[in-house]
Amino acid sequence: MNNRVKPIYGQITGWGAYVPEKVLTNHDLPAALETSDEWIVQRTGIRERRIAAPDETTCTLSLHASRAALAKAGIGPTELDLIIVATSTPDHHTPPVSSQLQHALGATDVPAFVVVTGCTGFVYALSTAYQFIHSGAYRNILVVGVELLSRFVDWTDRSMCVLFGDAAGAVVIQATEHSCGLRSFVLGSDGSQSEQIIMHGGGSARPFSQEVLDNRQQYVQMNGREVFKFATRVVGPTCEQAAAKAGLTLADIDWIIPHQANLRIIQTAAKLMDFPMERFVVNIDRYANTSAASIPLALTENLESGRILPTDRLMLVAFGAGLTWGAAVLELSPR
Ligand code: UT7
């Protein structure tokens, strides 16, 4: 008798994304910001971003992406065993937006929670989801990366508001006996740099008050230069560590899907890693930085266009508030 337990893998059977209809190009930005298309394109690669309509929220953005991912997977919301939402811009501090999404989907009684690790959120959430799959605890998991940053940036601060956009992306992971899924992951955080990206107001340290509002501390603030340096330093080594943990080298990776924060960060990382730029997935020009949504949005777009195949081997890599970072080697389907 063979007593060996068969490993449990997780196939990505569904994917979906949603971006709001409203396109805000660099040319549409208010003149009072004293910025220019030239500055934004040269420094960031961003040409336009999507802005949520007044009646849209983080929950409704997630709902569109989740429904698309479930439809693609061919399963209904009640078949889910778990929902994980990565976001730093929920509808409310409390309740968790994951429960709001669970209800809106009609996923009755399905457990749901939020992962808050800034722009690295999707890599953390995906790695977490796979632990439930690999342990055999759950068979069908929805992982969402969503952000509605246009409501959390100061629209009078040109150094911040031009950088971000709103979006949601989602994947469905289903347990399978066939070898595929998350091959490795690397996660990290360095709280000594927590002030580099911070929303000072509205938490226990500085509850909302007139003073918070007067100092515009209800908005996210970022030390762009420091975060830029950190990002270019961390992307290459993190990808190399994730590849090594999977028993691979970067030469075995078909596509790198990086968090879309700045085209220059991606170009610098490509050079440092000696990995061809045309094998990096880039869509920052059209959506700007959508934080935890950027990777599942880029993944969905490129799977839908046929540029990325489900049998390709992917490296996901992200960095953000915390500061946090993470990378994962992912094979959506058996190769
Ligand atoms: O997703 C989370 C992680 N976030 C990131 O990875 C972002 C990382 N950082 C960056 O992408 C870049 O640092 C930025 C795009 C945010 C800024 O680019 P930079 O080349 O580092 O510019 P800077 O902050 O050093 O500013 C240079 C100049 C300043 O003027 P002075 O002081 O040199 O006169 C800024 O006031 O550019 C000015 N500036 C702008 N000018 C026109 C800043 N923002 C703008 C703007 N339009 N929108």
GROMACS .gro file of N, CA, C and O and ligand atoms in nm, residues 33-36 39-40 43-44 119 158-160 162-164 197 222-228 231 259-262 264-265 289 291 319-321, ligand 1:
model
  188
   33LEU      N    1  -0.228   7.261  -1.067
   33LEU     CA    2  -0.127   7.167  -1.017
   33LEU      C    3   0.014   7.203  -1.063
   33LEU      O    4   0.114   7.157  -1.007
   34GLU      N    5   0.022   7.284  -1.170
   34GLU     CA    6   0.151   7.324  -1.227
   34GLU      C    7   0.239   7.204  -1.257
   34GLU      O    8   0.357   7.198  -1.219
   35THR      N    9   0.179   7.107  -1.325
   35THR     CA   10   0.255   6.992  -1.371
   35THR      C   11   0.244   6.989  -1.523
   35THR      O   12   0.185   7.078  -1.584
   36SER      N   13   0.305   6.890  -1.586
   36SER     CA   14   0.296   6.880  -1.733
   36SER      C   15   0.303   6.734  -1.775
   36SER      O   16   0.359   6.650  -1.704
   39TRP      N   17   0.668   6.624  -1.788
   39TRP     CA   18   0.731   6.588  -1.659
   39TRP      C   19   0.684   6.448  -1.616
   39TRP      O   20   0.765   6.363  -1.579
   40ILE      N   21   0.554   6.427  -1.623
   40ILE     CA   22   0.498   6.300  -1.571
   40ILE      C   23   0.546   6.181  -1.655
   40ILE      O   24   0.588   6.079  -1.601
   43ARG      N   25   0.934   6.126  -1.597
   43ARG     CA   26   0.972   6.079  -1.463
   43ARG      C   27   0.907   5.947  -1.424
   43ARG      O   28   0.956   5.878  -1.335
   44THR      N   29   0.790   5.916  -1.486
   44THR     CA   30   0.715   5.799  -1.438
   44THR      C   31   0.669   5.702  -1.547
   44THR      O   32   0.641   5.587  -1.519
  119CYS      N   33   0.131   4.833  -0.160
  119CYS     CA   34   0.136   4.787  -0.299
  119CYS      C   35   0.183   4.642  -0.310
  119CYS      O   36   0.170   4.581  -0.416
  158ARG      N   37   0.088   6.795  -0.636
  158ARG     CA   38   0.127   6.739  -0.766
  158ARG      C   39   0.225   6.623  -0.753
  158ARG      O   40   0.239   6.542  -0.843
  159SER      N   41   0.299   6.620  -0.640
  159SER     CA   42   0.399   6.514  -0.625
  159SER      C   43   0.333   6.380  -0.592
  159SER      O   44   0.397   6.276  -0.596
  160MET      N   45   0.203   6.381  -0.560
  160MET     CA   46   0.132   6.258  -0.527
  160MET      C   47   0.018   6.225  -0.623
  160MET      O   48   0.008   6.113  -0.674
  162VAL      N   49  -0.071   6.282  -0.922
  162VAL     CA   50  -0.056   6.240  -1.063
  162VAL      C   51  -0.014   6.094  -1.074
  162VAL      O   52  -0.019   6.034  -1.182
  163LEU      N   53   0.028   6.034  -0.962
  163LEU     CA   54   0.093   5.902  -0.968
  163LEU      C   55  -0.004   5.785  -0.964
  163LEU      O   56   0.033   5.674  -1.001
  164PHE      N   57  -0.126   5.806  -0.914
  164PHE     CA   58  -0.210   5.692  -0.880
  164PHE      C   59  -0.339   5.683  -0.962
  164PHE      O   60  -0.386   5.781  -1.017
  197ILE      N   61   0.607   5.592   0.333
  197ILE     CA   62   0.473   5.601   0.271
  197ILE      C   63   0.376   5.592   0.388
  197ILE      O   64   0.368   5.488   0.453
  222MET      N   65   0.421   6.044   0.066
  222MET     CA   66   0.531   5.954   0.027
  222MET      C   67   0.659   6.033   0.006
  222MET      O   68   0.657   6.142  -0.051
  223ASN      N   69   0.769   5.973   0.051
  223ASN     CA   70   0.901   6.027   0.020
  223ASN      C   71   0.946   5.956  -0.108
  223ASN      O   72   1.009   5.851  -0.105
  224GLY      N   73   0.906   6.015  -0.222
  224GLY     CA   74   0.924   5.949  -0.352
  224GLY      C   75   1.066   5.906  -0.380
  224GLY      O   76   1.091   5.794  -0.424
  225ARG      N   77   1.161   5.996  -0.351
  225ARG     CA   78   1.302   5.965  -0.383
  225ARG      C   79   1.352   5.843  -0.308
  225ARG      O   80   1.420   5.756  -0.363
  226GLU      N   81   1.320   5.838  -0.178
  226GLU     CA   82   1.366   5.725  -0.094
  226GLU      C   83   1.300   5.594  -0.138
  226GLU      O   84   1.364   5.489  -0.143
  227VAL      N   85   1.170   5.603  -0.169
  227VAL     CA   86   1.099   5.481  -0.211
  227VAL      C   87   1.153   5.433  -0.346
  227VAL      O   88   1.168   5.313  -0.368
  228PHE      N   89   1.186   5.528  -0.431
  228PHE     CA   90   1.245   5.494  -0.562
  228PHE      C   91   1.375   5.415  -0.542
  228PHE      O   92   1.397   5.310  -0.603
  231ALA      N   93   1.305   5.071  -0.405
  231ALA     CA   94   1.244   4.980  -0.503
  231ALA      C   95   1.348   4.926  -0.600
  231ALA      O   96   1.352   4.805  -0.628
  259HIS      N   97   0.505   4.522  -0.989
  259HIS     CA   98   0.415   4.629  -0.946
  259HIS      C   99   0.446   4.752  -1.030
  259HIS      O  100   0.563   4.786  -1.053
  260GLN      N  101   0.340   4.819  -1.076
  260GLN     CA  102   0.356   4.931  -1.169
  260GLN      C  103   0.359   5.062  -1.089
  260GLN      O  104   0.254   5.123  -1.066
  261ALA      N  105   0.478   5.102  -1.045
  261ALA     CA  106   0.490   5.226  -0.968
  261ALA      C  107   0.557   5.335  -1.050
  261ALA      O  108   0.525   5.453  -1.036
  262ASN      N  109   0.652   5.294  -1.133
  262ASN     CA  110   0.728   5.391  -1.211
  262ASN      C  111   0.804   5.314  -1.319
  262ASN      O  112   0.874   5.217  -1.289
  264ARG      N  113   1.060   5.394  -1.476
  264ARG     CA  114   1.207   5.401  -1.456
  264ARG      C  115   1.254   5.298  -1.354
  264ARG      O  116   1.366   5.249  -1.362
  265ILE      N  117   1.169   5.266  -1.256
  265ILE     CA  118   1.206   5.161  -1.159
  265ILE      C  119   1.217   5.028  -1.234
  265ILE      O  120   1.312   4.951  -1.214
  289ASN      N  121  -0.020   5.409  -1.106
  289ASN     CA  122   0.007   5.315  -0.997
  289ASN      C  123  -0.126   5.279  -0.929
  289ASN      O  124  -0.188   5.364  -0.865
  291SER      N  125  -0.146   5.035  -0.705
  291SER     CA  126  -0.110   4.970  -0.580
  291SER      C  127  -0.141   4.819  -0.583
  291SER      O  128  -0.096   4.752  -0.675
  319PHE      N  129   0.655   4.599  -0.425
  319PHE     CA  130   0.717   4.672  -0.312
  319PHE      C  131   0.622   4.785  -0.277
  319PHE      O  132   0.544   4.830  -0.362
  320GLY      N  133   0.625   4.828  -0.153
  320GLY     CA  134   0.535   4.938  -0.117
  320GLY      C  135   0.538   4.970   0.031
  320GLY      O  136   0.637   4.941   0.101
  321ALA      N  137   0.428   5.029   0.077
  321ALA     CA  138   0.419   5.081   0.214
  321ALA      C  139   0.456   4.972   0.313
  321ALA      O  140   0.426   4.855   0.296
  336UT7     O1  141   0.374   5.208  -0.520
  336UT7     C1  142   0.433   5.243  -0.399
  336UT7     C2  143   0.574   5.274  -0.420
  336UT7     N1  144   0.590   5.405  -0.482
  336UT7     C3  145   0.690   5.425  -0.565
  336UT7     O2  146   0.761   5.332  -0.599
  336UT7     C4  147   0.722   5.563  -0.612
  336UT7     C5  148   0.871   5.580  -0.617
  336UT7     N2  149   0.915   5.715  -0.648
  336UT7     C6  150   0.901   5.768  -0.771
  336UT7     O3  151   0.847   5.706  -0.861
  336UT7     C7  152   0.961   5.905  -0.797
  336UT7     O4  153   1.040   5.943  -0.686
  336UT7     C8  154   0.854   6.015  -0.822
  336UT7     C9  155   0.791   5.993  -0.957
  336UT7    C10  156   0.750   6.010  -0.712
  336UT7    C11  157   0.920   6.154  -0.822
  336UT7     O5  158   1.022   6.158  -0.918
  336UT7     P1  159   1.164   6.217  -0.881
  336UT7     O6  160   1.243   6.215  -1.003
  336UT7     O7  161   1.216   6.141  -0.762
  336UT7     O8  162   1.129   6.366  -0.844
  336UT7     P2  163   1.152   6.444  -0.706
  336UT7     O9  164   1.051   6.400  -0.604
  336UT7    O10  165   1.296   6.435  -0.670
  336UT7    O11  166   1.117   6.590  -0.750
  336UT7    C12  167   1.196   6.660  -0.848
  336UT7    C13  168   1.130   6.793  -0.879
  336UT7    C14  169   1.095   6.873  -0.756
  336UT7    O12  170   1.120   7.007  -0.783
  336UT7     P3  171   1.255   7.077  -0.728
  336UT7    O13  172   1.250   7.063  -0.579
  336UT7    O14  173   1.368   6.999  -0.792
  336UT7    O15  174   1.242   7.217  -0.778
  336UT7    C15  175   0.946   6.853  -0.742
  336UT7    O16  176   0.882   6.962  -0.680
  336UT7    O17  177   1.008   6.772  -0.950
  336UT7    C16  178   0.903   6.845  -0.885
  336UT7     N3  179   0.777   6.771  -0.905
  336UT7    C17  180   0.697   6.792  -1.010
  336UT7     N4  181   0.704   6.876  -1.114
  336UT7    C18  182   0.604   6.872  -1.204
  336UT7    C19  183   0.727   6.673  -0.828
  336UT7     N5  184   0.611   6.629  -0.881
  336UT7    C20  185   0.590   6.702  -0.993
  336UT7    C21  186   0.489   6.702  -1.090
  336UT7     N6  187   0.500   6.788  -1.195
  336UT7     N7  188   0.382   6.619  -1.086
   0.00000   0.00000   0.00000
